[in-house]
Amino acid sequence: MNTALLAIIAANVIFSFRGFKDIAFFRKYEFHVGSIRAGDQIRMFSSAFLHADIAHLVFNMFTLFIFAPVVFSFLGTMSFVMIYIGSLIFGSLLSLYFHRNDYNYRAIGASGAVVGVLYSAILLYPDMTLYLFFAIPIPAYVFGIGYLLYSIYGMRSKSDNIGHTAHFGGAIGGYIITLTKQPEMLTDNTLMVVLLAIPIIILFVLEKAGKI
């Protein structure tokens, strides 16, 4: 296994298990808008290494384990780490922006960073086949677009406890950083770059129109 990937997974496991056992530790490092706006900025980063339970942790780390090799095979290990951390930060920043006036908003999990890696992998290899519900084969780019459209729906409906905003922010981070690493994609694969940008554009159009 790639050393950087192993280190990221290990950090998530160690930090999450500490949080499972120590509620004070969990509360100290979770994403909490009120605390962040009061100056506790470390939560923007530390919250991405906490998880609600083992199932949450396993799902995120399994997804990362599946898609990380696509990224470092195309871009190398250092770029993979940059995409992971950058997507984590993008996810937290977008969450803070959209929930800036909800001082009680809380969130945890590596999902923003993981979705950033996923979206990067899709941008790099859009024709790979993914399996919806582990059974229905679909092209990766269709999954990526559909997932972000679903995230927009989740952000608007606010009907669950999923951190859709962090997921979307992570995808934006993965998209932007990947293009800075592979700018030739803008000319070599323009259609795919444009298609994968559509949900991002829709989000900000809706936000500007006050519909999110």
C-alpha atoms as one frame of an Amber mdcrd trajectory, in Angstrom:
protein
   0.000   0.000   0.000   1.146   3.542  -0.727   2.808   4.963   2.415   0.938
   8.270   2.326  -2.410   6.513   1.946  -1.569   4.188   4.824  -0.580   7.165
   7.017  -3.855   8.994   6.251  -5.943   5.915   7.023  -3.979   5.291  10.227
  -4.463   8.915  11.359  -8.204   8.645  10.767  -8.442   5.362  12.667  -6.378
   6.535  15.646  -8.109   9.914  15.955 -11.579   8.451  15.456 -11.133   5.710
  18.047  -9.927   8.287  20.544 -13.103  10.243  19.823 -15.269   7.127  20.257
 -13.925   6.675  23.775 -13.552  10.284  24.921 -16.536  12.589  24.413 -14.587
  15.618  25.684 -11.912  14.989  23.034 -14.642  14.548  20.406 -16.346  17.831
  21.337 -13.029  19.689  21.430 -12.092  18.817  17.849 -15.400  18.503  15.980
 -16.503  21.096  13.413 -18.634  23.585  15.355 -19.473  26.923  13.762 -19.788
  28.849  17.018 -16.386  27.690  18.256 -14.709  28.275  14.884 -16.087  31.809
  14.628 -14.830  32.399  18.152 -11.307  31.607  16.936 -10.936  27.827  17.367
  -9.742  27.315  13.794  -8.089  23.917  14.360 -11.579  22.382  14.191 -11.640
  23.171  10.448  -8.939  20.506  10.070  -9.259  18.180  13.059 -12.965  17.451
  12.515 -12.088  15.591   9.306 -10.320  12.904  11.346 -13.291  12.218  13.631
 -16.169   9.888  12.755 -19.575   9.154  14.237 -19.032   5.398  14.514 -17.071
   2.489  13.043 -19.395   2.143  10.037 -18.869   5.818   9.146 -15.105   5.399
   9.469 -14.963   2.169   7.463 -17.091   3.556   4.630 -14.901   6.637   4.238
 -11.624   4.731   4.436 -12.838   2.024   2.045 -13.862   4.667  -0.507 -10.485
   6.359  -0.117  -8.689   3.015  -0.490 -10.532   2.338  -3.768 -10.012   5.716
  -5.460  -6.695   6.983  -4.094  -4.636   4.649  -6.345  -6.203   6.256  -9.437
  -4.995   9.669  -8.274  -1.451   8.763  -7.321  -0.995   6.589 -10.413  -1.764
   9.641 -12.590  -0.313  12.443 -10.475   2.049  10.919  -7.916   1.971  10.669
  -4.145   2.642  14.317  -3.288  -0.196  15.520  -5.517  -2.502  12.936  -3.949
  -1.684  14.284  -0.473  -2.219  17.834  -1.718  -5.618  16.892  -3.139  -6.642
  15.117   0.078  -5.673  18.007   2.359  -6.845  20.681  -0.079 -10.232  18.999
  -0.471 -10.527  18.706   3.302  -9.955  22.467   3.605 -12.315  23.313   0.741
 -14.998  21.171   2.386 -14.612  22.932   5.719 -14.538  26.392   4.135 -17.708
  25.766   2.134 -19.425  24.361   5.230 -18.440  27.442   7.210 -19.649  29.734
   4.430 -23.060  28.119   4.063 -23.614  27.623   7.813 -21.849  30.756   9.058
 -24.952  32.044  10.828 -25.909  28.703  12.365 -23.718  28.804  15.455 -24.896
  25.359  16.565 -23.970  23.593  13.306 -21.691  20.609  13.908 -20.016  18.163
  11.525 -17.383  15.449  11.501 -15.819  13.000   9.091 -13.293  12.661   6.287
 -16.009  12.739   3.631 -15.026  16.122   2.187 -11.438  15.002   1.648 -12.526
  11.588   0.370 -15.047  13.043  -2.091 -12.296  15.374  -3.322 -10.120  12.367
  -4.100 -13.105  10.636  -5.703 -13.885  13.629  -7.922 -10.216  13.948  -8.853
 -10.160  10.273  -9.850 -13.283  10.755 -11.968 -11.769  13.785 -13.700  -8.572
  11.859 -14.422 -10.314   8.658 -15.524 -13.905   9.588 -16.432 -14.586   6.413
 -18.419 -13.956   3.984 -15.574 -17.000   2.018 -14.511 -18.531   2.490 -11.067
 -21.336   0.435  -9.581 -24.355   2.237  -8.179 -25.620   0.347  -5.124 -22.785
  -2.128  -5.884 -24.879  -3.553  -8.749 -25.673  -1.036 -11.516 -22.697  -0.195
 -13.780 -22.443   3.471 -14.791 -19.632   5.643 -16.224 -17.689   7.461 -13.527
 -18.475  10.924 -14.875 -22.225  10.204 -14.739 -21.858   9.114 -11.123 -19.822
  12.227 -10.287 -22.336  14.639 -11.802 -25.272  12.783 -10.255 -23.632  12.697
  -6.833 -23.100  16.455  -6.761 -26.630  17.124  -7.976 -27.863  14.902  -5.140
 -25.651  16.881  -2.747 -27.305  20.108  -3.909 -30.688  18.515  -3.226 -29.497
  17.488   0.227 -28.221  20.996   0.964 -31.573  22.481  -0.031 -33.832  19.969
   1.721 -31.814  19.698   4.955 -33.700  16.492   5.632 -30.821  14.343   6.925
 -27.652  14.523   9.004 -25.273  14.083   6.059 -22.660  16.817   5.555 -23.581
  17.523   1.934 -21.859  20.909   2.016 -18.505  19.418   3.004 -18.888  16.767
   0.300 -19.517  19.434  -2.306 -16.658  21.609  -1.089 -14.338  18.610  -1.197
 -15.376  17.884  -4.787 -14.633  21.489  -5.752 -11.211  21.182  -4.135 -10.439
  17.926  -5.926 -11.601  19.399  -9.230  -9.579  22.621  -8.982  -6.367  21.096
  -7.646  -6.428  18.308 -10.246  -6.756  20.860 -13.049  -3.848  22.875 -11.662
  -1.780  19.689 -11.750  -3.013  18.637 -15.204  -3.902  21.898 -17.024  -3.634
  20.156 -20.393  -6.955  18.507 -19.583  -8.617  21.841 -20.393  -7.723  21.321
 -24.040  -7.289  17.549 -24.240 -10.564  16.647 -22.529 -12.562  19.884 -22.589
 -15.975  18.230 -22.719 -15.400  16.219 -19.552 -13.943  19.218 -17.715 -17.046
  21.237 -18.627 -19.500  18.451 -17.764 -17.995  17.925 -14.324 -18.118  21.681
 -13.699 -21.877  21.901 -14.337 -23.033  20.937 -10.796 -20.509  23.390  -9.317
 -21.887  26.201 -11.468 -25.467  25.232 -10.572 -24.650  25.389  -6.859 -23.330
  28.939  -7.001 -26.132  30.123  -9.281 -28.662  28.786  -6.762 -26.744  30.319
  -3.869 -26.609  33.716  -5.560 -30.347  33.458  -6.246 -30.953  32.757  -2.551
 -32.351  29.272  -3.177 -29.886  27.447  -0.932
